[in-house]
CSV table of C-alpha atoms in Angstrom, one decimal:
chain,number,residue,atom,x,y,z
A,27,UNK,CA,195.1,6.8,199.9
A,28,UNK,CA,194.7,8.7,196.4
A,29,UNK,CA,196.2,11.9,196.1
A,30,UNK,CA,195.9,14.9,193.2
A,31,UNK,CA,197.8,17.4,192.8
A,32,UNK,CA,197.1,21.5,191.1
A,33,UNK,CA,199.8,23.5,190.2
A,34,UNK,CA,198.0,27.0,189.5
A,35,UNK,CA,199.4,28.6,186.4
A,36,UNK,CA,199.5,32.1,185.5
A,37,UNK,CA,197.5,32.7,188.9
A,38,UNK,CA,199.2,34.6,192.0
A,39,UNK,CA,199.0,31.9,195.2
A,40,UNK,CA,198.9,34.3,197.6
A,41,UNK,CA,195.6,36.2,195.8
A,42,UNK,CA,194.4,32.3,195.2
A,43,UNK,CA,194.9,31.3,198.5
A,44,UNK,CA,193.4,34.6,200.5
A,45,UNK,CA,195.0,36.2,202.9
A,46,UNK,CA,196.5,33.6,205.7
A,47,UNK,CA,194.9,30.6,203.2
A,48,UNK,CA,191.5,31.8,204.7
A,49,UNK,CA,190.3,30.3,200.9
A,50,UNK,CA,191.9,27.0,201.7
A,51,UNK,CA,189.9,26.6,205.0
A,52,UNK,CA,186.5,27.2,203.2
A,53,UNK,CA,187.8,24.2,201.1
A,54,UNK,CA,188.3,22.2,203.7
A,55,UNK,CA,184.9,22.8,205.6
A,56,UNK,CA,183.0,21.5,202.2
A,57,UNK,CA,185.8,18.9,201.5
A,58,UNK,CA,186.2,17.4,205.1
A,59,UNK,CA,187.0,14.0,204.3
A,60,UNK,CA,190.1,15.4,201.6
A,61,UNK,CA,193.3,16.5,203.3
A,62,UNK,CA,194.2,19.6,201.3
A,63,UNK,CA,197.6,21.0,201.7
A,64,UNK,CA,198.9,24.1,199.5
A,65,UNK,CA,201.8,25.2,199.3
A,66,UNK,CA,203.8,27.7,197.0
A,67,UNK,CA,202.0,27.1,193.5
A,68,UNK,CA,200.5,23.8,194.1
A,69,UNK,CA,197.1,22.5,196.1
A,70,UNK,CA,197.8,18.8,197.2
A,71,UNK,CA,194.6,16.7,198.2
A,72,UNK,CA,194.5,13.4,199.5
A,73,UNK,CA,191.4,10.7,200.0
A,74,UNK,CA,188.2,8.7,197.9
A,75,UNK,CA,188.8,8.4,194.7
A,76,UNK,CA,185.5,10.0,193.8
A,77,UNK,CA,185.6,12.7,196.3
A,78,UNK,CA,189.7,14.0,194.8
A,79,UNK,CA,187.7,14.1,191.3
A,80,UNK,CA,184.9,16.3,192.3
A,81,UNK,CA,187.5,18.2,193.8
A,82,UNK,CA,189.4,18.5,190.9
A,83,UNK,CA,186.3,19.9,188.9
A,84,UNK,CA,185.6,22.4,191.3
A,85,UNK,CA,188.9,23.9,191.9
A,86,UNK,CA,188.5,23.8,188.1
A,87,UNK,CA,185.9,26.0,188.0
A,88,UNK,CA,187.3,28.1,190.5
A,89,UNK,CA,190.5,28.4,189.0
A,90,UNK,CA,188.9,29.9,185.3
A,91,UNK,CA,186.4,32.2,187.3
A,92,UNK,CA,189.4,33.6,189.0
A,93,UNK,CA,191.4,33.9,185.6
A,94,UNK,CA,187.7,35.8,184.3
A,95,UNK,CA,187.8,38.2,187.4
A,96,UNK,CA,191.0,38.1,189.4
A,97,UNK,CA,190.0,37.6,192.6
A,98,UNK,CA,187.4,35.0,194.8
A,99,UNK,CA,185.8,35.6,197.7
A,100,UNK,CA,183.9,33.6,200.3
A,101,UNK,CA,180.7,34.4,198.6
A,102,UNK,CA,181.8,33.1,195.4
A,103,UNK,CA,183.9,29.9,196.4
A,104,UNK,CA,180.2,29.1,198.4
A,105,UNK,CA,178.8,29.5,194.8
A,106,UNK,CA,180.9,27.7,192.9
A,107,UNK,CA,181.6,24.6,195.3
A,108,UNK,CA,177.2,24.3,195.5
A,109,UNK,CA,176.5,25.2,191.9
A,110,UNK,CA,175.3,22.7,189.0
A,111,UNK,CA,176.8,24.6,186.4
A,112,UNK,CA,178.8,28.0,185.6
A,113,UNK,CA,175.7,29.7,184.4
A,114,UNK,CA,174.5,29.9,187.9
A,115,UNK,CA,177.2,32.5,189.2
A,116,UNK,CA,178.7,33.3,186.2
A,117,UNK,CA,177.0,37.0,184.2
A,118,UNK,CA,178.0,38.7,181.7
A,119,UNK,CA,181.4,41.3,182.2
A,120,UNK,CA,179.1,44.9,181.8
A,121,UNK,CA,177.3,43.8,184.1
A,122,UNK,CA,180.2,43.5,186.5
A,123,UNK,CA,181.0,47.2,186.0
A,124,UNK,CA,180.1,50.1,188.1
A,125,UNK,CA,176.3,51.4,187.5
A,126,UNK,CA,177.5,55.0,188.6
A,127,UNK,CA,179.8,56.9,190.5
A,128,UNK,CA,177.4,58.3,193.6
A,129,UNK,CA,178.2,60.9,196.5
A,130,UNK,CA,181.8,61.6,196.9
A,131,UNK,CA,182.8,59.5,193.9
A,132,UNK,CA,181.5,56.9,195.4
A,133,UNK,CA,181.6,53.5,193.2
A,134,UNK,CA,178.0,52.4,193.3
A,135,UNK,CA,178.2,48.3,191.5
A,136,UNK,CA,176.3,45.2,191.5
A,137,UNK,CA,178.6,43.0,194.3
A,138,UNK,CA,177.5,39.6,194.1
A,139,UNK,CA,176.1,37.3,190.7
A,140,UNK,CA,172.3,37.6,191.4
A,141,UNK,CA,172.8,41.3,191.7
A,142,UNK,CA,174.5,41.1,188.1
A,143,UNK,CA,172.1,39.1,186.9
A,144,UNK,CA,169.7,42.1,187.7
A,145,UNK,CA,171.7,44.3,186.0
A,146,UNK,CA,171.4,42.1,183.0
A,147,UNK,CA,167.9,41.4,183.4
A,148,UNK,CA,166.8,44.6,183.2
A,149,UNK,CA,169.1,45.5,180.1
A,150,UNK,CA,167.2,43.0,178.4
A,151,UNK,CA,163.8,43.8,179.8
A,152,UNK,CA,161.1,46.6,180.3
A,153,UNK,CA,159.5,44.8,183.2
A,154,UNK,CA,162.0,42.8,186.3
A,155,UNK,CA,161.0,40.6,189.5
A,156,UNK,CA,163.7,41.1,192.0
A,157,UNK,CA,162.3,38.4,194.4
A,158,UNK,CA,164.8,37.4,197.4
A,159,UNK,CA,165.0,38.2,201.7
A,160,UNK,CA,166.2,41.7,203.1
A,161,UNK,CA,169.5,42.9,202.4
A,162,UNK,CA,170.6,41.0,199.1
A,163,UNK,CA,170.6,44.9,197.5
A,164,UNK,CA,167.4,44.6,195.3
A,165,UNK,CA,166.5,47.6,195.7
A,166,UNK,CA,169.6,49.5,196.2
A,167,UNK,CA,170.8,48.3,193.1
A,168,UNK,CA,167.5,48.9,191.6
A,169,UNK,CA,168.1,52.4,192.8
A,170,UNK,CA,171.1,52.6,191.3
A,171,UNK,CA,170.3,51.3,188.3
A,172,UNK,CA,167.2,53.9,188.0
A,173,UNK,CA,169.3,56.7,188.8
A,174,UNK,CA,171.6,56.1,186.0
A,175,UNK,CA,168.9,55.7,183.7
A,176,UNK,CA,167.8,59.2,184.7
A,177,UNK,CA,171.5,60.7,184.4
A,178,UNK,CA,171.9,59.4,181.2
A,179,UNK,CA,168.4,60.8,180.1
A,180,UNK,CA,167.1,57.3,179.2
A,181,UNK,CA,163.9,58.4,181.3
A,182,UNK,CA,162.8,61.5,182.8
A,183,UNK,CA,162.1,60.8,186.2
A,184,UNK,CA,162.1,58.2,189.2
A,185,UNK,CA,158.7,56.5,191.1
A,186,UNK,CA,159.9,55.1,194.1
A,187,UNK,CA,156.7,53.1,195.5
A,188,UNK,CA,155.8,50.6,198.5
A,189,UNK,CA,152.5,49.1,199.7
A,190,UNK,CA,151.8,50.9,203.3
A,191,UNK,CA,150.8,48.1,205.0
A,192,UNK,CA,152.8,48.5,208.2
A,193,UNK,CA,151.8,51.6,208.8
A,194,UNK,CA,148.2,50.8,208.0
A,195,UNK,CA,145.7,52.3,209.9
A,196,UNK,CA,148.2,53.6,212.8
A,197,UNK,CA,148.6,56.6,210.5
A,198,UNK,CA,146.2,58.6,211.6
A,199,UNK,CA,148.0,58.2,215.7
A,200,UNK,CA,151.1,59.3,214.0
A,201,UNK,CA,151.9,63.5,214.6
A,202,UNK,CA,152.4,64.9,211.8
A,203,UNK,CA,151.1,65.6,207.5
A,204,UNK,CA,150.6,62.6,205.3
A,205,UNK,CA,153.8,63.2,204.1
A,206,UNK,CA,155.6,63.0,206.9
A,207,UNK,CA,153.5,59.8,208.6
A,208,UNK,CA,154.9,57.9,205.7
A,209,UNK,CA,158.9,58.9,205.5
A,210,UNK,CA,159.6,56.8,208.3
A,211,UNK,CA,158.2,53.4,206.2
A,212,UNK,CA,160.0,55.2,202.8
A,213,UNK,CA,163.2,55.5,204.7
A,214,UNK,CA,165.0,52.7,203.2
A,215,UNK,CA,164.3,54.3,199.4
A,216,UNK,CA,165.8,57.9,200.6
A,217,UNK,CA,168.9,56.7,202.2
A,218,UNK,CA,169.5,54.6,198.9
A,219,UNK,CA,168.8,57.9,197.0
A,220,UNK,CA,171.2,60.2,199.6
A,221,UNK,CA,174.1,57.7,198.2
A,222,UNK,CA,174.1,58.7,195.2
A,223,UNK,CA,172.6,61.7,194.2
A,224,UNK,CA,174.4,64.9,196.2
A,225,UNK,CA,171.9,66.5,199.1
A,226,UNK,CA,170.9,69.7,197.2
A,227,UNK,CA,170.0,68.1,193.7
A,228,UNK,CA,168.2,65.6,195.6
A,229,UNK,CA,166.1,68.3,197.7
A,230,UNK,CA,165.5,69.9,193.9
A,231,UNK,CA,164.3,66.6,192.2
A,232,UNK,CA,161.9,65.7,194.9
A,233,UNK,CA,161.0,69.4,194.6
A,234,UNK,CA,160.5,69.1,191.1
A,235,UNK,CA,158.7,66.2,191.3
A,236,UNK,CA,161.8,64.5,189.7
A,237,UNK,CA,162.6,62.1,191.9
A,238,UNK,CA,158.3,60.8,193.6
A,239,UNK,CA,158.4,58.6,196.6
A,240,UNK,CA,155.0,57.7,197.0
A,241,UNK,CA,152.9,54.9,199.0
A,242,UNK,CA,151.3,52.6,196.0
A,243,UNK,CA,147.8,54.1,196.4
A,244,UNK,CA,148.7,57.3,194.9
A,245,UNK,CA,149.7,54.9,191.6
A,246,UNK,CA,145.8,54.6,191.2
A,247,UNK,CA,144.2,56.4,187.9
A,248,UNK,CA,148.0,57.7,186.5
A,249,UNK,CA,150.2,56.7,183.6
A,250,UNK,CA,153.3,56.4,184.4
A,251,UNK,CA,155.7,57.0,181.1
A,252,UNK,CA,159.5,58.1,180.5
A,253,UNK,CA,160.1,57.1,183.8
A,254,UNK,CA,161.6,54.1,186.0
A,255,UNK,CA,159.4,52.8,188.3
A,256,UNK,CA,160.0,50.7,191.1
A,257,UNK,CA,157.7,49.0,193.7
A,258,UNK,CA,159.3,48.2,196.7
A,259,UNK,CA,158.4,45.0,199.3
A,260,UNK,CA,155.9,44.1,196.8
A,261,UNK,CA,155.0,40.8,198.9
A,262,UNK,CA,152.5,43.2,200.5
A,263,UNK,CA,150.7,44.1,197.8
A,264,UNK,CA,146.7,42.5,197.3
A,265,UNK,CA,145.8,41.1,194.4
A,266,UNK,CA,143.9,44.4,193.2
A,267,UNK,CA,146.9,46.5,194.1
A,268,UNK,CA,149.1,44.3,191.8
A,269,UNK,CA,147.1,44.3,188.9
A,270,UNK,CA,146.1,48.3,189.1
A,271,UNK,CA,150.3,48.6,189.7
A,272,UNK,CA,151.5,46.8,186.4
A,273,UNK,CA,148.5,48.5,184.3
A,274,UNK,CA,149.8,51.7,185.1
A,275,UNK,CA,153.2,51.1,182.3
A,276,UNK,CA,153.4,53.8,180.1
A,277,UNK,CA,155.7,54.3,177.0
A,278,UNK,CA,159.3,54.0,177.7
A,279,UNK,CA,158.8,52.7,181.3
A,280,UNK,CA,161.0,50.3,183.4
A,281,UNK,CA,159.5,48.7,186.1
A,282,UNK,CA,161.6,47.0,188.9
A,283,UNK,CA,159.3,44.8,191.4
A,284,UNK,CA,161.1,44.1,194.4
A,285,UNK,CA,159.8,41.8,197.5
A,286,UNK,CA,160.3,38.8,199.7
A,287,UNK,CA,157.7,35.9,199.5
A,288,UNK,CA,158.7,34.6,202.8
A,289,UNK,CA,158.0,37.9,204.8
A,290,UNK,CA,154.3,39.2,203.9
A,291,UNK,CA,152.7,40.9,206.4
A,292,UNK,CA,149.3,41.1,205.2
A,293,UNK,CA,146.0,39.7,206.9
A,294,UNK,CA,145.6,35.9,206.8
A,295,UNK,CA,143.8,34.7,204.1
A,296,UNK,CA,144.9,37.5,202.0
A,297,UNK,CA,146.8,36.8,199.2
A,298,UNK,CA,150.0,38.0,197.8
A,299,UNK,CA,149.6,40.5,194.7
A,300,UNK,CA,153.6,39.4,194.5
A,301,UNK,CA,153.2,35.5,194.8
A,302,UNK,CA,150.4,35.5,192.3
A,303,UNK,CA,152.1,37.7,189.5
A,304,UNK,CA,154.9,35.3,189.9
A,305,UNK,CA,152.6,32.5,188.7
A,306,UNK,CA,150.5,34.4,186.4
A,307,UNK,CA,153.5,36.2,184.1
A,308,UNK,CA,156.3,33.9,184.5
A,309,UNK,CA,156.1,32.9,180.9
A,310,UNK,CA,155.6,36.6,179.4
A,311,UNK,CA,158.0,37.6,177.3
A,312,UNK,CA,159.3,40.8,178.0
A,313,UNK,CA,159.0,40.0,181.8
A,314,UNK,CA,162.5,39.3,183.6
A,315,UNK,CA,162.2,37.2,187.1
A,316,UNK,CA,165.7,37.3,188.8
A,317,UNK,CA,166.1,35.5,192.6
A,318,UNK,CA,168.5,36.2,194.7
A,319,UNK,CA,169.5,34.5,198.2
A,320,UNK,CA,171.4,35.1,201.8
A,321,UNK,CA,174.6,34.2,199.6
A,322,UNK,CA,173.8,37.9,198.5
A,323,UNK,CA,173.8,39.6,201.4
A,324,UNK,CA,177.1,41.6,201.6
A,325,UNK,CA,177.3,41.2,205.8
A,326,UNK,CA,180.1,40.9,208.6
A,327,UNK,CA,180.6,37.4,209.1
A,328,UNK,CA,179.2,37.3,212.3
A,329,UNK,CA,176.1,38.3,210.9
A,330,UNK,CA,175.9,34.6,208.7
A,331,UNK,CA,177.0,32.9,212.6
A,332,UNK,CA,173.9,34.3,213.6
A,333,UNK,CA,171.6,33.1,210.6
A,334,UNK,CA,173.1,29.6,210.9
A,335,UNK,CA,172.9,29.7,215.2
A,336,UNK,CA,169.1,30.7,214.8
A,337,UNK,CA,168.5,28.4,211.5
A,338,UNK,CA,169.2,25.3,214.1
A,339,UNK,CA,166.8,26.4,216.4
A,340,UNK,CA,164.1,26.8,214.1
A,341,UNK,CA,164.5,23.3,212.5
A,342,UNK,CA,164.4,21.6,216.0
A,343,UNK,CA,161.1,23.4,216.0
């Protein structure tokens, strides 16, 4: 039997390792043919030939992302163990840094690489796809990322905006003004909002007009300039919708386009305003297109036990 052995240098085991070697054991669920073994500086591994050198590689990698960032995760050993390169979970270190500081001094950041890589995308870019399933923080980091801008008088206000196709034509059974029949659907954009803008300056900038949450049909016939604009669940959009929401860019506009392909709820045979602007701009320049995945979704671990338990089911079918 082959063996290889890593001595980590300059690196803390014990911050290497995780607490009670709980980074070890991911090792050895993607290495289960390797015996690892660490102990005080060193990682031992014994088995193949071509199995210890791949393993060597990735600890590799491992070891200079930790040296970058000083500290691993689950989320990033999952990266770096099923990655072809470092360019797909590696960003650059801004990006890495806290957007803002939100209620209570909260630190508001971008958590995982594809949420960096939004950060970075829309540095470099006027108009961002943030295409990926619920709960990878598009938007809240899209929020965040607006609400700096308007701190920092980069723009002069904030368009929150989603397609209202859930509530469809239920609204009018809903009690209630227009305004209040649609909350409910904008929820998710207001509680990302209450994070990090304090309750009273909040109330004022929707007052103010400020801070517009809006469904996408009151987008029609205006120009929206010096302002960050971001559509929300934009998988729901038509293909008319789409086109009458990017037209509406004005001067010194940011537009964030959030959604997730996989979950449009739209009548059959329609298709996606999202899917098709995909296609029809990915070579634009100017245009960012940034996808994120379940690695992104900051959970409990229980929550991934469920994915995986309901992810077998669903194959057998």
């Amino acid at each position: 039997m082959n063996e290889l052995i890593l001595e980590l240098e300059e690196i803390t085991p014990k911050e290497f390792f995780g607490a009670q070697n709980a980074n070890i054991k991911i090792l050895k669920q993607y290495f289960p043919k390797l015996k690892i073994v660490a102990r005080g500086n060193k990682i031992k591994a014994y088995g193949d030939e071509d199995l210890l050198e791949e393993f060597d590689r990735r600890m590799e990698m491992l070891m200079v992302h930790f040296g970058k960032y000083n500290k691993i995760d689950e989320n990033t050993i999952e990266r770096v163990l099923t990655s072809q390169s470092s360019d797909d979970y590696t960003t650059s270190d801004q990006s890495g840094e806290p957007i803002l500081h939100g209620v209570n001094g909260r630190i508001i950041k971008a958590q995982t690489v594809n949420q960096r890589k939004l950060v970075d995308s829309m540095k470099k870019n006027d108009m961002v796809f943030a295409i990926g399933p619920a709960g990878t923080g598009k938007t809240y980091t899209g929020v965040a990322l607006a609400v700096r801008a308007l701190k920092n008088k980069e723009v002069k206000r904030i368009i929150l905006t989603r397609p209202a196709v859930e509530a469809g034509e239920n609204l009018g059974f809903l009690p209630g003004d227009l305004k209040e029949k649609l909350d409910p659907y904008m929820q998710p954009l207001y509680d990302a909002l209450r994070d990090m803008i304090p309750p009273e300056k909040l109330a004022s900038f929707l007052e103010n007009g400020t801070v517009q949450i809006a469904p996408l049909a009151f987008m029609r016939g205006r120009t929206l300039d010096n302002a960050f604009v971001i559509l929300d669940e934009g998988q729901n959009t038509t293909h008319a919708q789409m086109k009458m929401f990017l037209t509406r860019m004005g001067k010194n506009a940011k537009f964030l386009l959030t959604g997730d392909p996989g979950q449009v709820d739209l009548p059959r045979r329609t298709i996606s305003g999202l899917k098709e602007a995909l296609l029809v701009l990915k070579n634009v320049e100017g245009i960012g297109m940034v996808y994120l995945d379940d690695k992104d979704v900051i959970r409990h671990k229980l929550v991934k036990k469920v994915i995986e338990a309901y992810k077998s089911i669903e194959n057998r079918d």
